[in-house]
Coordinates of C-alpha atoms in Angstrom, one line a residue:
Chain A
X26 CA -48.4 9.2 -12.9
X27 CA -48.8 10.6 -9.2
X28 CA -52.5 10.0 -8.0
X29 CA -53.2 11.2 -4.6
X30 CA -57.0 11.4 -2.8
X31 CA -57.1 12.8 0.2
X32 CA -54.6 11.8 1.6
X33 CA -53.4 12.2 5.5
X34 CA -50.5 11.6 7.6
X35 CA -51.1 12.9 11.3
X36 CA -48.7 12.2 14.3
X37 CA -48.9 11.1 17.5
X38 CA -46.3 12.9 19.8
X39 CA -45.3 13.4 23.4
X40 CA -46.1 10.9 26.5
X41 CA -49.2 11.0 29.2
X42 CA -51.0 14.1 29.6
X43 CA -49.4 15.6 27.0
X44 CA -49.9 13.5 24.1
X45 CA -51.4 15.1 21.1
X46 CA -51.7 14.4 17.4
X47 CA -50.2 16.4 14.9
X48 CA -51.8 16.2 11.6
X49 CA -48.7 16.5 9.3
X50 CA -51.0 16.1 6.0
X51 CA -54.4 16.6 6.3
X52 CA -57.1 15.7 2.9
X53 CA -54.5 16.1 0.2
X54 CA -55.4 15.6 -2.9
X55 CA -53.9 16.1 -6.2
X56 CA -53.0 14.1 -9.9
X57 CA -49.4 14.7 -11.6
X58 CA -50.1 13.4 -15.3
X59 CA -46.7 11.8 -17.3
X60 CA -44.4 14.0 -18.2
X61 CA -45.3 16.9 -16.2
X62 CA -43.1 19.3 -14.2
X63 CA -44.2 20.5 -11.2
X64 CA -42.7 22.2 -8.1
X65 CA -44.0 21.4 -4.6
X66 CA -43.6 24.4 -2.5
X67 CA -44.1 25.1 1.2
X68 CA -42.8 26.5 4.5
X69 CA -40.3 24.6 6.8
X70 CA -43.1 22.1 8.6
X71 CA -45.6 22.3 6.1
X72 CA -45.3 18.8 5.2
X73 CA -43.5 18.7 2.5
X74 CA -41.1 15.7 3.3
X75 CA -44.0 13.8 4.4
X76 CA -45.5 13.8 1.4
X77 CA -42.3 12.8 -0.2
X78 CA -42.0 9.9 2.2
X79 CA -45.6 9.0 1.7
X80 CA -45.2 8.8 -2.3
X81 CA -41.7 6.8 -1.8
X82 CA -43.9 4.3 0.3
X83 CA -41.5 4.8 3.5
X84 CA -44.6 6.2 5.5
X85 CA -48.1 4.4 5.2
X86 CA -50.7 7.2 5.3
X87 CA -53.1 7.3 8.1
X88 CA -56.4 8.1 5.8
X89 CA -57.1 8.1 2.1
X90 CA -55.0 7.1 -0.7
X91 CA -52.0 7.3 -3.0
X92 CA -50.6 5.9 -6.4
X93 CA -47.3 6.3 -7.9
X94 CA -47.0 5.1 -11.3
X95 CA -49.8 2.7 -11.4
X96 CA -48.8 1.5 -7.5
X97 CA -49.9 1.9 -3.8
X98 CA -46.4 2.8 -2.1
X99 CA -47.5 0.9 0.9
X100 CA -48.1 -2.6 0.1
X101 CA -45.6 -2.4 -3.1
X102 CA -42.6 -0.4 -1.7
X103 CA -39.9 -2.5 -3.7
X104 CA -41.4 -3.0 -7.2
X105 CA -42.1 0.8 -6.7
X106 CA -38.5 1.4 -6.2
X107 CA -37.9 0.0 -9.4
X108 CA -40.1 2.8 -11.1
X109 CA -39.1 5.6 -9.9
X110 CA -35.9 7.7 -8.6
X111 CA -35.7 10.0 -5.1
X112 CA -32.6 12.3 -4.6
X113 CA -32.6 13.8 -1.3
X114 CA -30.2 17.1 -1.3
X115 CA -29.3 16.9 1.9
X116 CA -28.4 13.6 2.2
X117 CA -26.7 11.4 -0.2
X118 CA -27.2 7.6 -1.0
X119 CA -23.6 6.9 -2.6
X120 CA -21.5 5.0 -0.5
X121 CA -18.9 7.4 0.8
X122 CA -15.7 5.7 1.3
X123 CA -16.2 3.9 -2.8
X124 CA -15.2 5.4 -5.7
X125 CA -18.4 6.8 -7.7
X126 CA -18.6 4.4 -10.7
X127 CA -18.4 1.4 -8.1
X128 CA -21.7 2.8 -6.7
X129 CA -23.0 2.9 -9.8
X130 CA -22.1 -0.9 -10.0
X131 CA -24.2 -2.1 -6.9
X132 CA -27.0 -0.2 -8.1
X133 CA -27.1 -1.7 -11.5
X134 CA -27.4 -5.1 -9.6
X135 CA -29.9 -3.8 -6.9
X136 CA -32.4 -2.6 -9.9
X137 CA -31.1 -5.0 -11.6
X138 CA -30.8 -3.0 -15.2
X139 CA -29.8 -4.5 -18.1
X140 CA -25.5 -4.6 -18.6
X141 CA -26.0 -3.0 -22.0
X142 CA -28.9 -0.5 -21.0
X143 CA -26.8 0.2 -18.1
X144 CA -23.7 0.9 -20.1
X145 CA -25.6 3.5 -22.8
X146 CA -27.5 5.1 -20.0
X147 CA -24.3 5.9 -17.9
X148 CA -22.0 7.3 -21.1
X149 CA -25.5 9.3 -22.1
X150 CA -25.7 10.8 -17.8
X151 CA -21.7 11.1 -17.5
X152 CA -21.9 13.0 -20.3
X153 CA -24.4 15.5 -20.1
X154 CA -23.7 15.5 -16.1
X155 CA -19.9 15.8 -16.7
X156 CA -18.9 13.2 -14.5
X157 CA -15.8 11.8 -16.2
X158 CA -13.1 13.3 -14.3
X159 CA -14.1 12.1 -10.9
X160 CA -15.9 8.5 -11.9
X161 CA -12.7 7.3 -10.0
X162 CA -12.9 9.4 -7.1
X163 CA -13.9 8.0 -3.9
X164 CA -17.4 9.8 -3.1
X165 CA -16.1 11.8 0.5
X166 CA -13.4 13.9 -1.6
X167 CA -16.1 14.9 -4.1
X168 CA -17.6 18.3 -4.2
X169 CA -21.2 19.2 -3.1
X170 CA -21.5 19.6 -6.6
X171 CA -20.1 17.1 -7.7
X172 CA -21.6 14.4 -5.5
X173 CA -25.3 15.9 -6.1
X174 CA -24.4 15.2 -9.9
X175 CA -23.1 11.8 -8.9
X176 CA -26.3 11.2 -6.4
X177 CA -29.2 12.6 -9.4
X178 CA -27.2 9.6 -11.6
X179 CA -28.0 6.9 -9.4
X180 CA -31.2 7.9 -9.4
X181 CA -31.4 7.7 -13.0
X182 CA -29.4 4.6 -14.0
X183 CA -32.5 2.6 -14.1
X184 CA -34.7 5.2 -16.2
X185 CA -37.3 5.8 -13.8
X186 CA -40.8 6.9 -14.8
X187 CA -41.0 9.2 -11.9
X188 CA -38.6 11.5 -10.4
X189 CA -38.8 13.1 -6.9
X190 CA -36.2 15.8 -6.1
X191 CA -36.2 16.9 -2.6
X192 CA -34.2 20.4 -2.5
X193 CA -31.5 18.9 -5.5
X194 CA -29.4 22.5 -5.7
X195 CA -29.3 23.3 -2.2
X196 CA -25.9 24.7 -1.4
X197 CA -24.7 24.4 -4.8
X198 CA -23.1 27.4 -6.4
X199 CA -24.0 29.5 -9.2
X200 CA -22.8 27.5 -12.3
X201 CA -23.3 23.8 -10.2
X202 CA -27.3 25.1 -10.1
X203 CA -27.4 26.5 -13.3
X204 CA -25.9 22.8 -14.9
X205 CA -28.2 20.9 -13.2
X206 CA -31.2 22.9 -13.8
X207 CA -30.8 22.7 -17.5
X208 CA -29.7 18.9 -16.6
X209 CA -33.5 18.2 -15.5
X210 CA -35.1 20.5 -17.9
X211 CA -33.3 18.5 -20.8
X212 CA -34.6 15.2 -18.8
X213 CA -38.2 16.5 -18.7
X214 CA -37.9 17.5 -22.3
X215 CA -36.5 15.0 -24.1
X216 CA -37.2 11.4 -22.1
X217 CA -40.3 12.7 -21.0
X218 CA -40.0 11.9 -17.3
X219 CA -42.2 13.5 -15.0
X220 CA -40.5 15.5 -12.1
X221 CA -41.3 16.7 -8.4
X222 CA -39.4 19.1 -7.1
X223 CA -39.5 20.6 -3.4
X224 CA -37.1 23.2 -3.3
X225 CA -36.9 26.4 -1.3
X226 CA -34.9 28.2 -4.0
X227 CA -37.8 29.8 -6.0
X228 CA -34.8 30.2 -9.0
X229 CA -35.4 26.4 -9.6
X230 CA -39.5 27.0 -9.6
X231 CA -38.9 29.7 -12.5
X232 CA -36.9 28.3 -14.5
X233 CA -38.3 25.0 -14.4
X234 CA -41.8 24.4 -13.3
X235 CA -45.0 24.7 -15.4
X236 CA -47.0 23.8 -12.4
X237 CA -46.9 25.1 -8.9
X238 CA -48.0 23.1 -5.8
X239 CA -48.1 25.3 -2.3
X240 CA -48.7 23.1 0.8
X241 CA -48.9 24.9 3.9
X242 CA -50.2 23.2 7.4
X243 CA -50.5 20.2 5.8
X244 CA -53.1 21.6 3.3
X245 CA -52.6 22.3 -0.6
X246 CA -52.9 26.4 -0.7
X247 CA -52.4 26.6 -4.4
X248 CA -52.3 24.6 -7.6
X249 CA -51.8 26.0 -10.9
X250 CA -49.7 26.9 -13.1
X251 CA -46.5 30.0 -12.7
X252 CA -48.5 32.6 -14.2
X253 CA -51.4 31.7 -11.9
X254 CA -49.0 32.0 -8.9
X255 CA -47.7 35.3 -10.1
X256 CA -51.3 36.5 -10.9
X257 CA -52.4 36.5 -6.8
X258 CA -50.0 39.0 -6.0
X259 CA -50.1 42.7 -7.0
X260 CA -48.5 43.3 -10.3
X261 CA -44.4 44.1 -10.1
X262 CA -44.5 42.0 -6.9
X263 CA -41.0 39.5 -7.6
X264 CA -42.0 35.9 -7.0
X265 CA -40.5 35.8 -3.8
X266 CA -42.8 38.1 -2.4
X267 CA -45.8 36.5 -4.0
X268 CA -44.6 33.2 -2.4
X269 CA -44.1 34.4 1.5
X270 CA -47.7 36.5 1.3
X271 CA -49.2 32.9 0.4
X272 CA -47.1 31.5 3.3
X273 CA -48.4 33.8 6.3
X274 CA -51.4 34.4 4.5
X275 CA -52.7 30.9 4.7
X276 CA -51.8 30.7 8.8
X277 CA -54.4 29.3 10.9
X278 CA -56.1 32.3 12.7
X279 CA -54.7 34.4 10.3
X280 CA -57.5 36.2 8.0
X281 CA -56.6 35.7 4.3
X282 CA -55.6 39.0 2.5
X283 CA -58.6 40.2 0.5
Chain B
X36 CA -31.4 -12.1 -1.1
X37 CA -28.1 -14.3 -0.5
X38 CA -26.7 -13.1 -3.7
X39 CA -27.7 -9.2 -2.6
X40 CA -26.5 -10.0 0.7
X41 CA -22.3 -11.1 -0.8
X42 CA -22.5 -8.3 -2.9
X43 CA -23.2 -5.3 -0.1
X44 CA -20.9 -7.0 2.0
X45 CA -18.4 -7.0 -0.6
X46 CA -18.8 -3.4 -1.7
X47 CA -18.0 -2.7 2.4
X48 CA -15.6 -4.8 2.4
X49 CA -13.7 -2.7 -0.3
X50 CA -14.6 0.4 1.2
X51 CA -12.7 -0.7 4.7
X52 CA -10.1 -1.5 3.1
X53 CA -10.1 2.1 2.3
X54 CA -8.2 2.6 5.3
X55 CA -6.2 0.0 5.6
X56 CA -4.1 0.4 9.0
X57 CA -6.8 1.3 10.6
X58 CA -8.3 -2.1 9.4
X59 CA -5.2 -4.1 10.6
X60 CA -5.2 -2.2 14.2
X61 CA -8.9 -3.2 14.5
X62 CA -8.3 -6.8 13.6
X63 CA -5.4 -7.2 16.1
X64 CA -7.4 -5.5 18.9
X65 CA -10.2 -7.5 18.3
X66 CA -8.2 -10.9 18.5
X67 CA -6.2 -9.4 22.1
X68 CA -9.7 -8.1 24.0
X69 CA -11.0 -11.5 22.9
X70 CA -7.6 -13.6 24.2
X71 CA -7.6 -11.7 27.2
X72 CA -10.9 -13.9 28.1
X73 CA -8.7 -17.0 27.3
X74 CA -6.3 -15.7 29.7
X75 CA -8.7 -15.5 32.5
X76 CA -10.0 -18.8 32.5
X77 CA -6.3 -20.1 32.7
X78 CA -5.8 -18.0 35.4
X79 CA -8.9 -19.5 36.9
X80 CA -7.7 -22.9 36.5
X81 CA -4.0 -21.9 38.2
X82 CA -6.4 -21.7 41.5
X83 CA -8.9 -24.3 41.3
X84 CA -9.0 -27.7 39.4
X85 CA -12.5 -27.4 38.1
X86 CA -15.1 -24.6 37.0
X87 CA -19.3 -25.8 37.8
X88 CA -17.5 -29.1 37.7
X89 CA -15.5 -29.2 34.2
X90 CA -12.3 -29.5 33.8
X91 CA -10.1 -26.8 31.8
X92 CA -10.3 -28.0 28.4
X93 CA -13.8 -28.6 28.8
X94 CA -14.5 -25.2 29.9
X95 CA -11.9 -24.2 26.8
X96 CA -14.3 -26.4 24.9
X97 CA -17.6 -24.5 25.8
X98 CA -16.1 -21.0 25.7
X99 CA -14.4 -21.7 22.0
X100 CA -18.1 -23.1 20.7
X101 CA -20.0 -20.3 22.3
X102 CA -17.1 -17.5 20.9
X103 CA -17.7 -18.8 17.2
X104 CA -21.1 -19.0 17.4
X105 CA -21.3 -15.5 18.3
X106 CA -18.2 -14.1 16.1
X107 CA -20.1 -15.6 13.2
X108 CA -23.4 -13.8 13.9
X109 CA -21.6 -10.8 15.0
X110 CA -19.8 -11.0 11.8
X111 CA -23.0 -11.5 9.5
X112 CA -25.7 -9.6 11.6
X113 CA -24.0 -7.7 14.0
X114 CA -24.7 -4.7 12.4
X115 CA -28.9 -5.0 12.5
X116 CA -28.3 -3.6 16.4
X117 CA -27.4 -0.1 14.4
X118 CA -30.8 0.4 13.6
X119 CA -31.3 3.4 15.8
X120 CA -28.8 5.0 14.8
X121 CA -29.6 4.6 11.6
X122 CA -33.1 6.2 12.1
X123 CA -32.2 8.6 13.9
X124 CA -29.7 10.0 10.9
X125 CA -32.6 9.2 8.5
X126 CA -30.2 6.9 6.3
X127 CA -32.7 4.2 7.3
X128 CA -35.2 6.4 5.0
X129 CA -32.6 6.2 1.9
X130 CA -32.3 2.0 2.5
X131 CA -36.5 2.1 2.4
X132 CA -36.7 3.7 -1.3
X133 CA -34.3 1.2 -2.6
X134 CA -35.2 -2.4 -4.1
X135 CA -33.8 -4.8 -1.6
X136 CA -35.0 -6.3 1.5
X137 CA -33.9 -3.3 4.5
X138 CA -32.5 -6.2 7.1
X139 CA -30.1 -7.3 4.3
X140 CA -28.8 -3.4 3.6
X141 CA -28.8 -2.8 7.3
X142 CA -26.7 -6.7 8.2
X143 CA -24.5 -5.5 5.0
X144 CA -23.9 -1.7 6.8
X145 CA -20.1 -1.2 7.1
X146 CA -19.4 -5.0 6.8
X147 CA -15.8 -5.2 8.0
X148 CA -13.0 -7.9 8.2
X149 CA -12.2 -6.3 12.0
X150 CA -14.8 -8.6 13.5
X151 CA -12.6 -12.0 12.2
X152 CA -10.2 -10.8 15.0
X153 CA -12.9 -12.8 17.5
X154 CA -13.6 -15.6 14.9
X155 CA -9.6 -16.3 14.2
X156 CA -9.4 -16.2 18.2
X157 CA -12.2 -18.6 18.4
X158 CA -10.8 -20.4 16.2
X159 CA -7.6 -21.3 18.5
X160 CA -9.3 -22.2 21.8
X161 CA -11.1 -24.8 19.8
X162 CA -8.3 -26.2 18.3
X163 CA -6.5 -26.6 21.6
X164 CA -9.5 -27.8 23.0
X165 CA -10.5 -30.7 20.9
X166 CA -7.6 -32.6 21.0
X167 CA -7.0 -32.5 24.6
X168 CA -10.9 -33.7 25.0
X169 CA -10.2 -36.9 23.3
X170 CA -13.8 -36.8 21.9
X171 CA -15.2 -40.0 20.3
X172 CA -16.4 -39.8 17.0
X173 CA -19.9 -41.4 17.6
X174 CA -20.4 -37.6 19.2
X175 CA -18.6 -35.1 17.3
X176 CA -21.0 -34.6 14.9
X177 CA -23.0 -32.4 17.0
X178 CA -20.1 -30.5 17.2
X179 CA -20.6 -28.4 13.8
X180 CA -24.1 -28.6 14.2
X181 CA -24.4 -26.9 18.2
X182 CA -22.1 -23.9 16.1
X183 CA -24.6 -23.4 13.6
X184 CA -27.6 -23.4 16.0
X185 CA -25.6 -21.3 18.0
X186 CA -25.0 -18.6 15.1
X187 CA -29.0 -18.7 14.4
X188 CA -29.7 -18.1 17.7
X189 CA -27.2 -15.0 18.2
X190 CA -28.2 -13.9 15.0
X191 CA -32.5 -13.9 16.0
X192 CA -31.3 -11.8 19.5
X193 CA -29.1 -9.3 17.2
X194 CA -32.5 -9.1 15.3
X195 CA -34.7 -8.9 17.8
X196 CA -32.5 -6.3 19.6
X197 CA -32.9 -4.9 16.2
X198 CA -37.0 -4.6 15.9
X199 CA -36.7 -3.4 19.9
X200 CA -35.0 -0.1 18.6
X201 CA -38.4 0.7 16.1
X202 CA -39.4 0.8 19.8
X203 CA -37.6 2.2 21.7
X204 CA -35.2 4.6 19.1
X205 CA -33.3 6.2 22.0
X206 CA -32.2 3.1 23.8
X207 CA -30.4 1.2 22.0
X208 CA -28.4 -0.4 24.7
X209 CA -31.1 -2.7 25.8
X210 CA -30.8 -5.1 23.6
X211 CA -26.7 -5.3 24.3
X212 CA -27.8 -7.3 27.6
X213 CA -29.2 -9.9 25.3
X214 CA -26.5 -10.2 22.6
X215 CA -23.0 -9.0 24.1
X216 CA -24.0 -10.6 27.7
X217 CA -25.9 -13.8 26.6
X218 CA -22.1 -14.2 24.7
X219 CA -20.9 -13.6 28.0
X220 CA -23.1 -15.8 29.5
X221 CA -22.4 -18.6 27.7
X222 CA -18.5 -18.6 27.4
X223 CA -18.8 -20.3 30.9
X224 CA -20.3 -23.7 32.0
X225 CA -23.9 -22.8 33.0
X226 CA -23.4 -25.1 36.2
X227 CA -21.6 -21.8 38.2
X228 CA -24.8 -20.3 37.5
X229 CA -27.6 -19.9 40.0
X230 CA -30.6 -22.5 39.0
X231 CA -33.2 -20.0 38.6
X232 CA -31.0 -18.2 35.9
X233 CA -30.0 -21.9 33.9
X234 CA -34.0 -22.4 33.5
X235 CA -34.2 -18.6 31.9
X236 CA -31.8 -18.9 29.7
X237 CA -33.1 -22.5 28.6
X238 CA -36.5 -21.9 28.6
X239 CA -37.1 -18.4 28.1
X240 CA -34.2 -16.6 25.8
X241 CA -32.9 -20.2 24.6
X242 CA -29.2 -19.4 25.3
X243 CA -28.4 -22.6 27.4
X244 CA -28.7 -24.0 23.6
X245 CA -25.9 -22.3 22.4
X246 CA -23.7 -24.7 23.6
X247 CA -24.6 -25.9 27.4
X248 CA -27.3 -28.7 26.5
X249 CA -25.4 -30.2 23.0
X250 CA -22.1 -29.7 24.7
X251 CA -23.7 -32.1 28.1
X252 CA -24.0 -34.7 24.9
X253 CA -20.7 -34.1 23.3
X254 CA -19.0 -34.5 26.6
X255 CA -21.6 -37.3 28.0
X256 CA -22.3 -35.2 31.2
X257 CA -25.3 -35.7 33.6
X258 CA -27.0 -32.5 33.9
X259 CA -26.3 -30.8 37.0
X260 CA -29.8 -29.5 37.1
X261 CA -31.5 -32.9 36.2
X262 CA -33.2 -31.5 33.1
X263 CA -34.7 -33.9 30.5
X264 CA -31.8 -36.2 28.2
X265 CA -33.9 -34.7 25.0
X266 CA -33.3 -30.8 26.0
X267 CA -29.1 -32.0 24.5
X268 CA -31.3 -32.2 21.5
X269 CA -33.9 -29.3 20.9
X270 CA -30.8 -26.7 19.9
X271 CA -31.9 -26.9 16.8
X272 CA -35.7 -26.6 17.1
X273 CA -35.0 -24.1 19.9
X274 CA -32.8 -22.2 16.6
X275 CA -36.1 -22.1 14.5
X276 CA -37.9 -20.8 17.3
X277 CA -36.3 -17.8 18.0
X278 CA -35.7 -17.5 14.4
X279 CA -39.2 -17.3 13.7
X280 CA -39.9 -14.5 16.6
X281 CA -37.3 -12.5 15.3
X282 CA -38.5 -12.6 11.5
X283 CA -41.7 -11.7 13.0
X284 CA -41.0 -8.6 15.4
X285 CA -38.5 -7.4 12.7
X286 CA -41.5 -7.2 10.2
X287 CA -43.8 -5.9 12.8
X288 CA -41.3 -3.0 13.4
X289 CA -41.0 -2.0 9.7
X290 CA -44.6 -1.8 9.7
X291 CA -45.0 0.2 13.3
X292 CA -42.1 2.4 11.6
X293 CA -43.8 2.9 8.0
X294 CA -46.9 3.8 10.4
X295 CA -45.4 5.5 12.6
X296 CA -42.3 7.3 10.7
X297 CA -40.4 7.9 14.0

């Protein structure tokens, strides 16, 4: 579903003299198959969000290549689109000042889904996302929970293939993060739609993800499954401290524990 | 695209009217900074009998053509001159990932009624003008016609200005010479004008065909500056031009940002 070979994305920044490049993603590779669920871990800067943006087909990559179910991003950004859905957790794509079912609306016509297909997917998402008693609410007064509910809908309405989550619970509370990881397992499950998750809230790797990605310095440091992850640490170590040894471990100039 | 287009500007316009006093104070001060223009070409006219040699409904008649022109392109495209902002914020990223052309989600950005204030305003000069100008009918036919070339032409610099800010993110201003001063510009008869300015704007950033060379035809002027008869005629050639270059450098810009990602 996600095929990417050696993929890069490097930088140019600064002016004159000190103008460098900054390799963002460097030789990436890695294959997502349908219906898997996989977490995409890394440091702040490791390049996470650039691979997101590479996948989503807003950044070109400067060297290799990349498909997303069965397309290059690049050359077909909008029929892309169509196939798969992006929530970004910081940063919503309702329109604010519009009530959340008129949202809803627009996008129906900007993927333009089926009335009918539309109708039965949004009853099935309001309903398992408890949305009903603030489809009328214009999206500024919603809650951070509430509007990330409202904002993983849109991104749903048109039953993607692929979803990409970038941080979906952050700032949420206790029970908002509980309901909308069993939202997305239940997603996974049952419709079969493969997920990638960044997240720094290793609570959402647990109890989610099979499969662990680590990129660190634009590198892939791990791939493999939980119990793999949990296996390079000491045993008793929490995940948490398995996760930050693999973060300074894999440093440049920094020897890799034995 | 046109269809896409309506339908964002419609879901705006519902969201403006969202708050609606603010809406109405908006429209209003739109339409008074506007007549406030109006006011000082009368005032103009209470010293002196003529203006680069046209009298005060003339003059009324150039400003009113080149105010609709660019209240209509203000109106439809105004917002593309946003763009940095919008990168900046990264909601420019969130219009990428969706299915519809990003110039028609970025014109459609915050589509409000407030910018009809200049267009209603417009409006009104022209009507006063046109009578008083006693035009014949064998030449008012360009009259719709130097409006629409007019709104084309605004709307390539709003674009233009708009693929300048892939460049130059920080500086947004630079292209508000071009769109907010070639308005400007052209609200007066180009004759007052130094020469060397009249051939940049006709031959360089086409404003002069705005209104100045169709309206020398509608009001069967000489040119002042002795430029060819057929220039009264290239507006709308001059229109596709600029159209073109703009379509270009705004696809050019998508593709520096996609390769660039700043």
């Amino acid at each position: 579903m996600i095929e990417v070979d050696r993929a890069g994305r490097s930088f140019t920044v600064g002016r004159g003299s000190a103008r460098r490049t900054v390799h963002a993603v460097r030789d990436l590779s890695f294959t997502v198959g349908a219906g898997e669920f996989v977490g995409y871990l890394g440091p702040n800067g490791a390049g996470k969000s650039t691979t997101i943006k590479m996948l989503t087909g807003v950044l070109a990559p400067t060297s290799g290549r990349l498909r997303v179910a069965g397309l290059d991003p690049t050359r077909r950004r909008t029929a892309l689109a169509r196939r798969i859905g992006v929530v970004f957790g910081q940063r919503t794509t309702l329109w604010w000042d519009l009530p959340l079912k008129d949202s809803f609306q627009l996008i129906r016509y900007l993927y333009k889904v089926d009335r009918i297909d539309f109708r039965r997917r949004l009853d099935e998402l309001a309903g398992l996302l408890d949305l009903g008693s603030f489809m009328d609410t214009p999206v500024r007064q919603l809650s951070l929970g509430q509007r990330m509910r409202g904002d993983v809908t849109a991104a749903l309405l048109h039953d993607p293939a692929v979803l990409v989550l970038d941080e979906p619970t952050i700032g949420l509370d206790v029970v908002s993060k509980a309901a909308m990881r069993d939202f997305l397992r239940r997603l996974n499950a049952e419709r079969g739609t493969t997920v990638l998750l960044t997240t720094h809230d290793l609570g959402d790797i647990e109890k989610l993800c099979r499969r662990v990605m680590l990129i660190d310095h634009g590198r892939l440091g791990f791939d493999g499954t939980l119990d793999e992850l949990r296996a390079t640490g000491p045993d008793g170590d929490s995940l948490e401290e398995v996760v930050a040894r693999l973060y300074t471990g894999s440093a440049p100039g920094t020897p890799a524990p034995p | 695209m046109v269809r896409t287009y309506l339908l964002l500007a419609w879901t705006w316009l519902r969201a403006s009217a969202q708050y609606p006093v603010s809406l109405a104070m908006m429209v209003l001060g739109s339409f008074a900074v506007n007549a406030l223009d109006v006011a000082a070409i009368w005032i103009i006219f209470q010293h002196t009998g003529s203006l680069g040699g046209f009298g005060l409904a003339e003059v009324m008649f150039l400003y009113g053509t080149a105010d609709m022109s660019f209240a209509l392109a203000d109106t439809l495209f105004g917002n593309v001159d946003r763009l940095s902002h919008h990168i900046r914020s990264g909601s420019f990223d969130t219009m990428l990932i969706r299915p519809a052309s990003a110039f028609v989600q970025m014109a459609t950005d915050r589509f409000s009624v407030h910018r009809f204030g200049r267009l209603a305003q417009s409006a009104v000069v022209l009507g006063i003008a046109l009578p008083r100008l006693g035009l014949p009918w064998e030449r008012t036919w360009m009259v719709p016609l130097m409006i629409a070339c007019g709104v084309v032409i605004f709307a390539a610099i709003f674009t233009l200005g708009g693929a300048l800010q892939f460049l130059l993110t920080d500086a947004p201003e630079v292209a508000n010479a071009f769109t907010y001063g070639g308005s400007a510009l052209t609200q007066y008869p180009l004759s007052v004008y130094g020469e060397q300015l009249v051939r940049g704007v006709t031959f360089v950033v086409p404003l002069a065909f705005v209104n100045w060379q169709p309206a020398l035809y509608v009001l069967d002027r000489p040119d002042p500056l002795g430029l060819p008869y057929w220039l009264r005629f290239a507006a709308p050639l001059a229109a596709l031009l600029l159209a073109l270059a703009a379509a270009l450098a705004w696809r050019a810009g998508i593709r520096r940002y996609r390769s660039t990602g700043s």
